[in-house]
Amino acid sequence: MVATRNPGFGILMVDDEAPFLRSLSMALERRAGYNHLYRCEDSREALGIIAREPIGLVLLDLTMPHLSGEELLQQITEEHPDVGVIIISGLNQVETAVRCIRLGAFDYFVKTTEEDRLIEGVRRAVAMQEMRLENQAMRRKFLTDTLERPDVFARIITQDKGMRSVFQYLESVAPSGQPVLVSGESGVGKELIAGALHALSNRPGKLVCVNVAGLDDNVFADTLFGHSRGAFTGADQAREGMVEQAGDGTLFLDEIGDLSLASQVKLLRLLQEGEYYPLGSDKPKRSRARVVVATHHDLEQKQVSGEFRKDLYYRLRIHQVEIPPLRRRQGDIPLLLDHFLAEAGAELDKSKPTVPKELAVLLANYRFPGNVRELRALAYDAMSQHRAGVLSMDSFRRALDQKSLGGELTREPSAPVFSPDRPLPTLQEAADMLVDEAMRRSQGNQSIASSLLGISQPALSKRLKKKAGDGSS
């Protein structure tokens, strides 16, 4: 299996000292997980390598024969302005460092004394280059409004513009190795999004999914990191964890908002250092998997309340995507219903029924707290009771009782219902306004409108007749 090249662009190291190039390569691979590396011992060949290879970052020595690092820095910034440059010098010279920064260098480090700072500096530069490339990709996609790989999203049934924007964003961030936070209410399909992101990334490893809700700290560590033989009572043999199983693929951690604070520390170390310790082992292993997490919680609020670590929150939200709830994607409801009815029919060996037009109106006025998962359950339940001809709406009506059909007010508690600079309507006028709105939402269907208003259909019919009589008099 071919290992994933990390980062997506190449890092070119230019130095006339071969031993230093070897030691720097080993440090970058061992401590940062970077293996997309190029070495150059002759500074005159550097520009040719940049032209031929997908170089995004150059680590450049200053003191070299033929072409000095300072001269090469000027040429790189002029001919390849998108390529970042970090200066690595054998001397700690403030004036030289300032001059190099002014010429366009990203940072300046001393060889012999600053390996820790150098590795961290390279990480920062890689993250900034990845962000720049993603922003460029997003601008292209939103300007052209296209998807490069629409086939990847075939399992996600939608025609919603908001979802299309989500797909475009996923295509832009797919090449990155940084974590992705997928947020959204329960049932919106966050695991499908993780699967699409994995497919887009073209990583050679597999997608490994773990629901971390309810896992205590020891079980979480054992699940993710595995254990060595004899790590605890009953550990008769070593077991690899989910991180190792994911390999060069994607590790998807669902319900991350329910993770305990102790487990959050372990996850933070995995993300920051790219390494972990199996239980009972003192030898670290390097993670090659990209981490994708999902939650229905508001992590920003949880970190404010102290339930979620701030450092982990900001580490996870480098790339963030929110999946809109089904009630904000009403155009998708008929598509999803048709898909689920066909799916249920095939499973139950029944022909797909004719769907009454009123059903789409009924469902459009329901808030769907369970989102797509709930709609699927409703479709399967209706299909299991279906006999022939037109699909009955009875099972849907039973499930969508008056309270849930009307739904809860979505406005902020402090938001005014009526404009403060206009006079209040009378009770009769307000009642007429409610009736008119219910009839508009129900597209003239009195049965659905009465459910929205929480009154009986005869009572609504009486109000409509009285309103019509008042209008004609």
Tab-separated table of C-alpha atoms in Angstrom:
chain	number	residue	atom	x	y	z
A	1	MET	CA	0.000	0.000	0.000
A	2	VAL	CA	1.286	3.459	-0.944
A	3	ALA	CA	1.606	5.738	2.076
A	4	THR	CA	-0.286	9.020	2.080
A	5	ARG	CA	1.964	11.937	1.193
A	6	ASN	CA	1.836	14.431	4.009
A	7	PRO	CA	1.448	17.334	3.535
A	8	GLY	CA	-0.327	17.441	0.166
A	9	PHE	CA	2.399	19.718	-1.206
A	10	GLY	CA	6.132	19.042	-1.069
A	11	ILE	CA	8.642	20.450	1.428
A	12	LEU	CA	12.001	21.205	-0.217
A	13	MET	CA	15.085	21.295	2.031
A	14	VAL	CA	18.051	23.192	0.544
A	15	ASP	CA	21.434	22.858	2.294
A	16	ASP	CA	24.938	21.981	1.103
A	17	GLU	CA	25.469	19.726	4.159
A	18	ALA	CA	24.106	16.253	3.380
A	19	PRO	CA	24.200	15.034	7.031
A	20	PHE	CA	22.017	17.965	8.110
A	21	LEU	CA	19.515	17.235	5.325
A	22	ARG	CA	19.283	13.604	6.478
A	23	SER	CA	18.815	14.532	10.151
A	24	LEU	CA	16.228	17.200	9.294
A	25	SER	CA	14.309	14.726	7.121
A	26	MET	CA	14.242	12.223	9.983
A	27	ALA	CA	13.101	14.870	12.477
A	28	LEU	CA	10.287	16.083	10.221
A	29	GLU	CA	9.051	12.564	9.571
A	30	ARG	CA	9.420	11.280	13.126
A	31	ARG	CA	8.160	14.326	15.020
A	32	ALA	CA	5.686	15.900	12.589
A	33	GLY	CA	4.686	12.990	10.362
A	34	TYR	CA	5.810	14.783	7.172
A	35	ASN	CA	7.002	12.427	4.452
A	36	HIS	CA	6.463	14.547	1.314
A	37	LEU	CA	10.057	15.733	1.361
A	38	TYR	CA	12.642	16.739	-1.241
A	39	ARG	CA	16.383	17.327	-0.630
A	40	CYS	CA	18.688	19.632	-2.556
A	41	GLU	CA	22.435	19.976	-1.826
A	42	ASP	CA	23.170	22.399	-4.675
A	43	SER	CA	21.295	25.720	-4.360
A	44	ARG	CA	21.554	26.227	-8.149
A	45	GLU	CA	19.168	23.288	-8.669
A	46	ALA	CA	16.467	24.496	-6.253
A	47	LEU	CA	14.450	26.595	-8.712
A	48	GLY	CA	14.345	23.693	-11.169
A	49	ILE	CA	12.952	21.383	-8.482
A	50	ILE	CA	10.321	23.980	-7.526
A	51	ALA	CA	9.281	24.248	-11.174
A	52	ARG	CA	9.016	20.455	-11.638
A	53	GLU	CA	7.584	19.309	-8.317
A	54	PRO	CA	4.526	20.430	-6.272
A	55	ILE	CA	6.602	22.377	-3.771
A	56	GLY	CA	4.693	24.498	-1.259
A	57	LEU	CA	7.375	25.182	1.364
A	58	VAL	CA	11.169	25.605	1.226
A	59	LEU	CA	13.516	25.190	4.216
A	60	LEU	CA	16.525	27.210	3.149
A	61	ASP	CA	20.073	27.448	4.497
A	62	LEU	CA	21.703	30.866	4.211
A	63	THR	CA	25.395	30.048	3.865
A	64	MET	CA	25.934	27.975	0.690
A	65	PRO	CA	28.433	28.046	-2.203
A	66	HIS	CA	27.463	29.160	-5.709
A	67	LEU	CA	24.116	30.771	-4.802
A	68	SER	CA	23.566	32.091	-1.285
A	69	GLY	CA	20.342	31.481	0.576
A	70	GLU	CA	19.526	35.184	0.572
A	71	GLU	CA	19.866	35.365	-3.227
A	72	LEU	CA	17.782	32.218	-3.659
A	73	LEU	CA	15.130	33.623	-1.306
A	74	GLN	CA	14.764	36.687	-3.545
A	75	GLN	CA	14.416	34.514	-6.665
A	76	ILE	CA	11.811	32.253	-5.039
A	77	THR	CA	9.669	35.150	-3.816
A	78	GLU	CA	9.827	36.777	-7.276
A	79	GLU	CA	9.263	33.698	-9.455
A	80	HIS	CA	7.135	31.565	-7.078
A	81	PRO	CA	5.313	33.965	-4.714
A	82	ASP	CA	2.928	31.222	-3.522
A	83	VAL	CA	5.787	29.105	-2.131
A	84	GLY	CA	6.577	29.721	1.549
A	85	VAL	CA	10.187	29.953	2.725
A	86	ILE	CA	11.680	29.301	6.160
A	87	ILE	CA	15.312	30.320	6.713
A	88	ILE	CA	17.526	27.913	8.694
A	89	SER	CA	20.901	29.435	9.508
A	90	GLY	CA	23.938	28.258	11.402
A	91	LEU	CA	24.262	31.719	12.952
A	92	ASN	CA	21.939	33.702	15.158
A	93	GLN	CA	22.099	37.084	13.397
A	94	VAL	CA	19.272	39.491	14.149
A	95	GLU	CA	19.980	41.866	11.243
A	96	THR	CA	20.103	38.995	8.760
A	97	ALA	CA	16.890	37.535	10.146
A	98	VAL	CA	15.082	40.883	9.838
A	99	ARG	CA	16.356	41.322	6.274
A	100	CYS	CA	15.147	37.857	5.287
A	101	ILE	CA	11.694	38.448	6.774
A	102	ARG	CA	11.466	41.694	4.811
A	103	LEU	CA	12.389	39.799	1.662
A	104	GLY	CA	9.412	37.496	2.239
A	105	ALA	CA	10.626	34.649	4.452
A	106	PHE	CA	7.987	33.113	6.716
A	107	ASP	CA	10.350	32.582	9.670
A	108	TYR	CA	14.015	32.313	10.725
A	109	PHE	CA	15.575	29.581	12.912
A	110	VAL	CA	19.038	28.618	14.129
A	111	LYS	CA	20.153	25.090	13.211
A	112	THR	CA	21.848	23.780	16.293
A	113	THR	CA	19.759	25.099	19.181
A	114	GLU	CA	16.167	25.392	18.009
A	115	GLU	CA	14.964	22.017	16.722
A	116	ASP	CA	11.760	22.133	18.802
A	117	ARG	CA	10.953	25.644	17.598
A	118	LEU	CA	11.885	24.693	14.042
A	119	ILE	CA	9.492	21.713	13.966
A	120	GLU	CA	6.703	23.861	15.409
A	121	GLY	CA	7.513	26.618	12.915
A	122	VAL	CA	7.284	24.156	10.016
A	123	ARG	CA	3.924	22.962	11.354
A	124	ARG	CA	2.636	26.547	11.416
A	125	ALA	CA	3.898	27.215	7.902
A	126	VAL	CA	2.319	24.003	6.582
A	127	ALA	CA	-1.013	24.907	8.199
A	128	MET	CA	-0.923	28.396	6.653
A	129	GLN	CA	-0.063	27.030	3.212
A	130	GLU	CA	-2.872	24.483	3.450
A	131	MET	CA	-5.293	27.244	4.445
A	132	ARG	CA	-4.173	29.398	1.532
A	133	LEU	CA	-4.628	26.552	-0.959
A	134	GLU	CA	-8.062	25.741	0.468
A	135	ASN	CA	-9.161	29.372	0.231
A	136	GLN	CA	-8.066	29.469	-3.396
A	137	ALA	CA	-9.975	26.257	-4.116
A	138	MET	CA	-13.103	27.578	-2.373
A	139	ARG	CA	-13.009	30.824	-4.328
A	140	ARG	CA	-12.800	28.868	-7.597
A	141	LYS	CA	-15.678	26.580	-6.640
A	142	PHE	CA	-18.025	29.307	-5.419
A	143	LEU	CA	-17.299	31.502	-8.422
A	144	THR	CA	-17.991	28.671	-10.873
A	145	ASP	CA	-20.627	26.937	-8.657
A	146	THR	CA	-19.357	23.519	-9.697
A	147	LEU	CA	-18.527	20.209	-8.083
A	148	GLU	CA	-15.454	18.379	-9.303
A	149	ARG	CA	-16.647	14.975	-8.062
A	150	PRO	CA	-20.453	14.960	-7.783
A	151	ASP	CA	-20.423	11.132	-7.779
A	152	VAL	CA	-18.970	11.153	-4.260
A	153	PHE	CA	-22.167	12.766	-2.954
A	154	ALA	CA	-24.573	10.422	-4.764
A	155	ARG	CA	-25.709	8.787	-1.500
A	156	ILE	CA	-26.762	12.161	-0.064
A	157	ILE	CA	-30.198	12.895	-1.533
A	158	THR	CA	-30.527	16.674	-1.875
A	159	GLN	CA	-31.146	19.574	-4.194
A	160	ASP	CA	-30.623	22.198	-1.489
A	161	LYS	CA	-28.244	25.098	-2.185
A	162	GLY	CA	-26.974	25.023	1.395
A	163	MET	CA	-25.992	21.391	1.030
A	164	ARG	CA	-24.298	22.148	-2.283
A	165	SER	CA	-22.195	24.777	-0.504
A	166	VAL	CA	-21.271	22.126	2.067
A	167	PHE	CA	-20.158	19.794	-0.742
A	168	GLN	CA	-18.027	22.521	-2.316
A	169	TYR	CA	-16.384	23.235	1.021
A	170	LEU	CA	-15.637	19.533	1.538
A	171	GLU	CA	-13.982	19.331	-1.877
A	172	SER	CA	-11.806	22.301	-0.938
A	173	VAL	CA	-10.579	20.931	2.406
A	174	ALA	CA	-10.332	17.257	1.376
A	175	PRO	CA	-6.588	17.358	0.493
A	176	SER	CA	-5.682	18.792	3.906
A	177	GLY	CA	-4.496	16.550	6.709
A	178	GLN	CA	-6.029	18.814	9.367
A	179	PRO	CA	-9.027	17.711	11.482
A	180	VAL	CA	-12.583	18.435	10.335
A	181	LEU	CA	-15.463	19.197	12.710
A	182	VAL	CA	-18.885	18.210	11.355
A	183	SER	CA	-21.732	19.689	13.371
A	184	GLY	CA	-25.475	19.365	13.027
A	185	GLU	CA	-28.551	18.009	14.743
A	186	SER	CA	-29.022	14.280	15.267
A	187	GLY	CA	-30.200	12.506	12.147
A	188	VAL	CA	-28.910	14.944	9.507
A	189	GLY	CA	-26.405	12.434	8.079
A	190	LYS	CA	-23.049	13.418	9.578
A	191	GLU	CA	-21.587	9.944	8.995
A	192	LEU	CA	-22.468	10.216	5.280
A	193	ILE	CA	-20.569	13.522	5.206
A	194	ALA	CA	-17.551	11.847	6.831
A	195	GLY	CA	-17.708	9.077	4.235
A	196	ALA	CA	-17.832	11.600	1.392
A	197	LEU	CA	-14.873	13.510	2.843
A	198	HIS	CA	-12.874	10.278	3.089
A	199	ALA	CA	-13.645	9.415	-0.540
A	200	LEU	CA	-12.675	12.916	-1.688
A	201	SER	CA	-9.334	12.781	0.115
A	202	ASN	CA	-8.187	9.728	-1.904
A	203	ARG	CA	-6.420	8.357	1.147
A	204	PRO	CA	-5.255	4.753	0.647
A	205	GLY	CA	-6.405	3.633	4.110
A	206	LYS	CA	-9.962	2.864	5.143
A	207	LEU	CA	-12.640	4.834	6.969
A	208	VAL	CA	-12.924	3.702	10.600
A	209	CYS	CA	-15.941	4.969	12.593
A	210	VAL	CA	-16.132	5.122	16.387
A	211	ASN	CA	-19.047	6.432	18.459
A	212	VAL	CA	-17.352	7.782	21.580
A	213	ALA	CA	-20.542	8.633	23.510
A	214	GLY	CA	-20.602	6.859	26.849
A	215	LEU	CA	-17.015	5.559	26.684
A	216	ASP	CA	-15.101	6.023	29.926
A	217	ASP	CA	-11.469	7.087	29.754
A	218	ASN	CA	-9.947	3.578	29.848
A	219	VAL	CA	-12.337	2.159	27.250
A	220	PHE	CA	-11.762	5.196	25.031
A	221	ALA	CA	-7.972	4.785	25.220
A	222	ASP	CA	-8.181	1.033	24.574
A	223	THR	CA	-10.607	1.525	21.672
A	224	LEU	CA	-8.506	4.173	19.945
A	225	PHE	CA	-4.967	3.188	20.863
A	226	GLY	CA	-5.175	-0.558	21.544
A	227	HIS	CA	-3.085	-2.324	24.160
A	228	SER	CA	-0.009	-4.481	24.529
A	229	ARG	CA	-0.043	-7.979	25.937
A	230	GLY	CA	-0.374	-7.981	29.722
A	231	ALA	CA	-1.496	-4.330	29.867
A	232	PHE	CA	-4.322	-5.310	32.212
A	233	THR	CA	-6.033	-8.420	33.564
A	234	GLY	CA	-7.369	-10.420	30.644
A	235	ALA	CA	-5.120	-8.800	28.033
A	236	ASP	CA	-3.710	-12.140	26.854
A	237	GLN	CA	-2.561	-10.727	23.542
A	238	ALA	CA	-1.843	-7.359	21.974
A	239	ARG	CA	-4.694	-5.610	20.175
A	240	GLU	CA	-4.402	-2.769	17.689
A	241	GLY	CA	-6.659	0.232	18.210
A	242	MET	CA	-8.859	2.093	15.776
A	243	VAL	CA	-6.112	4.616	14.999
A	244	GLU	CA	-3.868	1.826	13.747
A	245	GLN	CA	-6.740	0.171	11.884
A	246	ALA	CA	-7.424	3.438	10.054
A	247	GLY	CA	-3.778	3.530	8.942
A	248	ASP	CA	-3.424	6.054	6.127
A	249	GLY	CA	-7.191	6.510	6.028
A	250	THR	CA	-9.708	8.467	8.072
A	251	LEU	CA	-10.680	8.091	11.739
A	252	PHE	CA	-14.258	9.311	12.306
A	253	LEU	CA	-15.184	10.029	15.929
A	254	ASP	CA	-18.927	10.548	16.331
A	255	GLU	CA	-20.591	12.301	19.303
A	256	ILE	CA	-17.317	14.008	20.238
A	257	GLY	CA	-19.235	16.449	22.429
A	258	ASP	CA	-19.881	13.636	24.928
A	259	LEU	CA	-16.178	12.845	25.392
A	260	SER	CA	-14.926	13.052	28.989
A	261	LEU	CA	-12.334	15.680	29.924
A	262	ALA	CA	-9.732	12.973	30.636
A	263	SER	CA	-10.230	11.464	27.183
A	264	GLN	CA	-10.120	14.920	25.607
A	265	VAL	CA	-6.515	15.263	26.855
A	266	LYS	CA	-5.548	12.035	25.064
A	267	LEU	CA	-7.245	13.120	21.847
A	268	LEU	CA	-5.513	16.511	22.002
A	269	ARG	CA	-2.106	14.833	22.271
A	270	LEU	CA	-2.925	12.630	19.285
A	271	LEU	CA	-3.812	15.686	17.204
A	272	GLN	CA	-0.926	17.876	18.359
A	273	GLU	CA	1.898	15.353	18.394
A	274	GLY	CA	0.575	12.872	15.848
A	275	GLU	CA	1.523	9.995	18.138
A	276	TYR	CA	-0.016	7.829	20.855
A	277	TYR	CA	0.847	5.100	23.339
A	278	PRO	CA	-1.048	1.774	23.358
A	279	LEU	CA	-2.113	0.818	26.893
A	280	GLY	CA	0.764	-0.887	28.699
A	281	SER	CA	3.399	0.292	26.223
A	282	ASP	CA	6.119	2.911	26.636
A	283	LYS	CA	6.876	3.024	22.912
A	284	PRO	CA	4.913	5.668	20.988
A	285	LYS	CA	3.271	4.914	17.656
A	286	ARG	CA	2.719	7.501	14.954
A	287	SER	CA	-0.776	8.180	13.665
A	288	ARG	CA	-1.154	8.563	9.905
A	289	ALA	CA	-4.933	8.875	9.881
A	290	ARG	CA	-6.871	12.055	9.272
A	291	VAL	CA	-9.289	12.766	12.118
A	292	VAL	CA	-12.899	13.789	11.425
A	293	VAL	CA	-15.231	14.414	14.370
A	294	ALA	CA	-18.962	15.039	14.596
A	295	THR	CA	-21.326	16.362	17.229
A	296	HIS	CA	-24.874	17.613	17.702
A	297	HIS	CA	-23.732	19.722	20.673
A	298	ASP	CA	-22.713	23.377	20.580
A	299	LEU	CA	-19.015	22.878	21.354
A	300	GLU	CA	-18.405	26.602	21.665
A	301	GLN	CA	-20.955	26.771	24.459
A	302	LYS	CA	-19.562	23.620	26.078
A	303	GLN	CA	-16.031	25.036	26.144
A	304	VAL	CA	-17.351	28.272	27.678
A	305	SER	CA	-19.027	26.233	30.432
A	306	GLY	CA	-15.853	24.194	31.010
A	307	GLU	CA	-17.245	20.892	29.694
A	308	PHE	CA	-14.979	20.894	26.630
A	309	ARG	CA	-11.310	21.890	26.512
A	310	LYS	CA	-10.642	25.176	24.730
A	311	ASP	CA	-7.363	23.974	23.219
A	312	LEU	CA	-9.034	20.857	21.809
A	313	TYR	CA	-11.996	22.866	20.514
A	314	TYR	CA	-9.767	25.253	18.567
A	315	ARG	CA	-7.641	22.352	17.324
A	316	LEU	CA	-10.727	20.546	15.992
A	317	ARG	CA	-12.376	23.518	14.329
A	318	ILE	CA	-9.574	24.242	11.858
A	319	HIS	CA	-12.063	23.037	9.272
A	320	GLN	CA	-15.702	23.187	10.292
A	321	VAL	CA	-18.889	22.371	8.410
A	322	GLU	CA	-22.471	22.550	9.682
A	323	ILE	CA	-25.156	20.359	8.117
A	324	PRO	CA	-28.497	22.206	7.909
A	325	PRO	CA	-31.496	20.487	9.545
A	326	LEU	CA	-34.218	19.006	7.351
A	327	ARG	CA	-36.724	21.750	8.273
A	328	ARG	CA	-34.405	24.221	6.500
A	329	ARG	CA	-34.253	21.951	3.437
A	330	GLN	CA	-37.956	21.575	2.704
A	331	GLY	CA	-37.303	21.073	-1.001
A	332	ASP	CA	-35.477	17.844	-0.109
A	333	ILE	CA	-38.444	16.290	1.713
A	334	PRO	CA	-40.266	14.985	-1.431
A	335	LEU	CA	-36.971	13.659	-2.848
A	336	LEU	CA	-36.073	11.858	0.373
A	337	LEU	CA	-39.588	10.501	0.832
A	338	ASP	CA	-39.577	9.083	-2.692
A	339	HIS	CA	-36.142	7.542	-2.103
A	340	PHE	CA	-37.073	5.968	1.244
A	341	LEU	CA	-40.384	4.614	-0.063
A	342	ALA	CA	-38.540	2.957	-2.964
A	343	GLU	CA	-35.902	1.615	-0.569
A	344	ALA	CA	-38.548	0.264	1.815
A	345	GLY	CA	-40.548	-1.206	-1.072
A	346	ALA	CA	-37.531	-3.109	-2.341
A	347	GLU	CA	-36.812	-4.429	1.164
A	348	LEU	CA	-40.440	-5.416	1.789
A	349	ASP	CA	-40.988	-6.709	-1.767
A	350	LYS	CA	-43.727	-4.159	-2.467
A	351	SER	CA	-44.260	-1.802	-5.384
A	352	LYS	CA	-43.680	1.854	-4.675
A	353	PRO	CA	-47.101	3.492	-4.094
A	354	THR	CA	-48.565	6.704	-5.441
A	355	VAL	CA	-47.963	9.504	-2.958
A	356	PRO	CA	-50.902	11.870	-2.292
A	357	LYS	CA	-50.099	15.542	-2.948
A	358	GLU	CA	-51.359	16.470	0.511
A	359	LEU	CA	-48.593	14.438	2.143
A	360	ALA	CA	-45.853	16.778	0.919
A	361	VAL	CA	-47.762	19.726	2.417
A	362	LEU	CA	-48.239	17.890	5.712
A	363	LEU	CA	-44.531	17.046	5.986
A	364	ALA	CA	-43.448	20.546	4.960
A	365	ASN	CA	-45.183	21.900	8.072
A	366	TYR	CA	-43.483	19.464	10.435
A	367	ARG	CA	-40.239	20.422	12.201
A	368	PHE	CA	-38.604	16.980	12.020
A	369	PRO	CA	-36.630	16.964	15.295
A	370	GLY	CA	-35.144	13.636	14.150
A	371	ASN	CA	-34.311	15.033	10.698
A	372	VAL	CA	-33.607	12.651	7.799
A	373	ARG	CA	-33.445	9.634	10.112
A	374	GLU	CA	-36.984	10.381	11.333
A	375	LEU	CA	-38.346	10.809	7.805
A	376	ARG	CA	-36.852	7.445	6.863
A	377	ALA	CA	-38.546	5.796	9.848
A	378	LEU	CA	-41.898	7.365	8.894
A	379	ALA	CA	-41.546	6.163	5.301
A	380	TYR	CA	-40.673	2.610	6.363
A	381	ASP	CA	-43.566	2.499	8.836
A	382	ALA	CA	-46.036	3.716	6.204
A	383	MET	CA	-44.676	1.284	3.619
A	384	SER	CA	-44.984	-1.671	5.981
A	385	GLN	CA	-48.710	-0.906	6.405
A	386	HIS	CA	-49.333	-0.146	2.731
A	387	ARG	CA	-51.455	-2.588	0.751
A	388	ALA	CA	-52.094	-1.178	-2.721
A	389	GLY	CA	-52.854	1.983	-4.695
A	390	VAL	CA	-52.365	5.394	-3.093
A	391	LEU	CA	-50.212	5.577	0.031
A	392	SER	CA	-52.308	6.160	3.137
A	393	MET	CA	-51.556	9.275	5.184
A	394	ASP	CA	-52.951	7.731	8.383
A	395	SER	CA	-49.610	6.549	9.772
A	396	PHE	CA	-48.076	9.961	9.092
A	397	ARG	CA	-50.984	11.748	10.771
A	398	ARG	CA	-50.718	9.529	13.834
A	399	ALA	CA	-46.984	10.213	14.128
A	400	LEU	CA	-47.304	13.946	13.544
A	401	ASP	CA	-49.726	14.872	16.297
A	402	GLN	CA	-51.097	18.362	16.699
A	403	LYS	CA	-48.394	19.539	19.072
A	404	SER	CA	-45.457	18.313	17.041
A	405	LEU	CA	-46.982	19.356	13.709
A	406	GLY	CA	-47.370	22.949	14.801
A	407	GLY	CA	-43.830	22.919	16.167
A	408	GLU	CA	-42.212	25.309	18.564
A	409	LEU	CA	-41.556	28.941	17.846
A	410	THR	CA	-38.058	29.326	16.386
A	411	ARG	CA	-37.732	33.072	17.004
A	412	GLU	CA	-35.570	34.356	19.820
A	413	PRO	CA	-37.546	34.946	23.037
A	414	SER	CA	-36.648	38.650	22.951
A	415	ALA	CA	-37.635	39.122	19.295
A	416	PRO	CA	-40.894	41.104	18.922
A	417	VAL	CA	-43.831	39.355	17.270
A	418	PHE	CA	-45.211	42.652	16.030
A	419	SER	CA	-43.388	45.753	14.849
A	420	PRO	CA	-43.017	48.190	17.776
A	421	ASP	CA	-43.672	51.206	15.551
A	422	ARG	CA	-47.076	49.940	14.386
A	423	PRO	CA	-50.330	49.608	16.369
A	424	LEU	CA	-51.231	46.182	17.749
A	425	PRO	CA	-53.942	44.254	15.894
A	426	THR	CA	-57.181	43.500	17.678
A	427	LEU	CA	-57.793	39.957	18.888
A	428	GLN	CA	-60.073	39.351	15.930
A	429	GLU	CA	-57.501	40.715	13.478
A	430	ALA	CA	-54.763	38.576	15.055
A	431	ALA	CA	-56.970	35.479	14.811
A	432	ASP	CA	-57.675	36.228	11.150
A	433	MET	CA	-53.940	36.655	10.519
A	434	LEU	CA	-53.231	33.244	12.091
A	435	VAL	CA	-55.926	31.583	10.010
A	436	ASP	CA	-54.624	33.181	6.811
A	437	GLU	CA	-51.051	32.066	7.559
A	438	ALA	CA	-52.143	28.515	8.385
A	439	MET	CA	-54.099	28.297	5.125
A	440	ARG	CA	-51.081	29.623	3.229
A	441	ARG	CA	-48.709	27.089	4.785
A	442	SER	CA	-51.158	24.241	4.206
A	443	GLN	CA	-51.754	25.358	0.609
A	444	GLY	CA	-55.464	25.562	1.289
A	445	ASN	CA	-55.810	22.174	3.005
A	446	GLN	CA	-58.167	22.746	5.947
A	447	SER	CA	-57.282	19.485	7.661
A	448	ILE	CA	-53.585	20.420	7.832
A	449	ALA	CA	-54.336	24.077	8.649
A	450	SER	CA	-56.522	23.077	11.614
A	451	SER	CA	-53.708	20.866	12.911
A	452	LEU	CA	-51.290	23.778	12.666
A	453	LEU	CA	-53.691	25.980	14.629
A	454	GLY	CA	-54.504	23.323	17.215
A	455	ILE	CA	-58.256	23.446	16.553
A	456	SER	CA	-60.728	21.052	14.976
A	457	GLN	CA	-61.452	21.170	11.257
A	458	PRO	CA	-65.148	22.106	11.814
A	459	ALA	CA	-64.015	25.016	14.017
A	460	LEU	CA	-61.650	26.239	11.295
A	461	SER	CA	-64.351	25.844	8.645
A	462	LYS	CA	-66.707	27.925	10.797
A	463	ARG	CA	-64.087	30.687	11.162
A	464	LEU	CA	-63.437	30.719	7.402
A	465	LYS	CA	-67.138	30.966	6.613
A	466	LYS	CA	-67.580	33.777	9.137
A	467	LYS	CA	-64.540	35.582	7.754
A	468	ALA	CA	-65.870	35.219	4.210
A	469	GLY	CA	-69.279	36.499	5.335
A	470	ASP	CA	-67.717	39.510	7.040
A	471	GLY	CA	-65.739	40.294	3.947
A	472	SER	CA	-68.731	40.167	1.633
A	473	SER	CA	-70.997	42.310	3.815
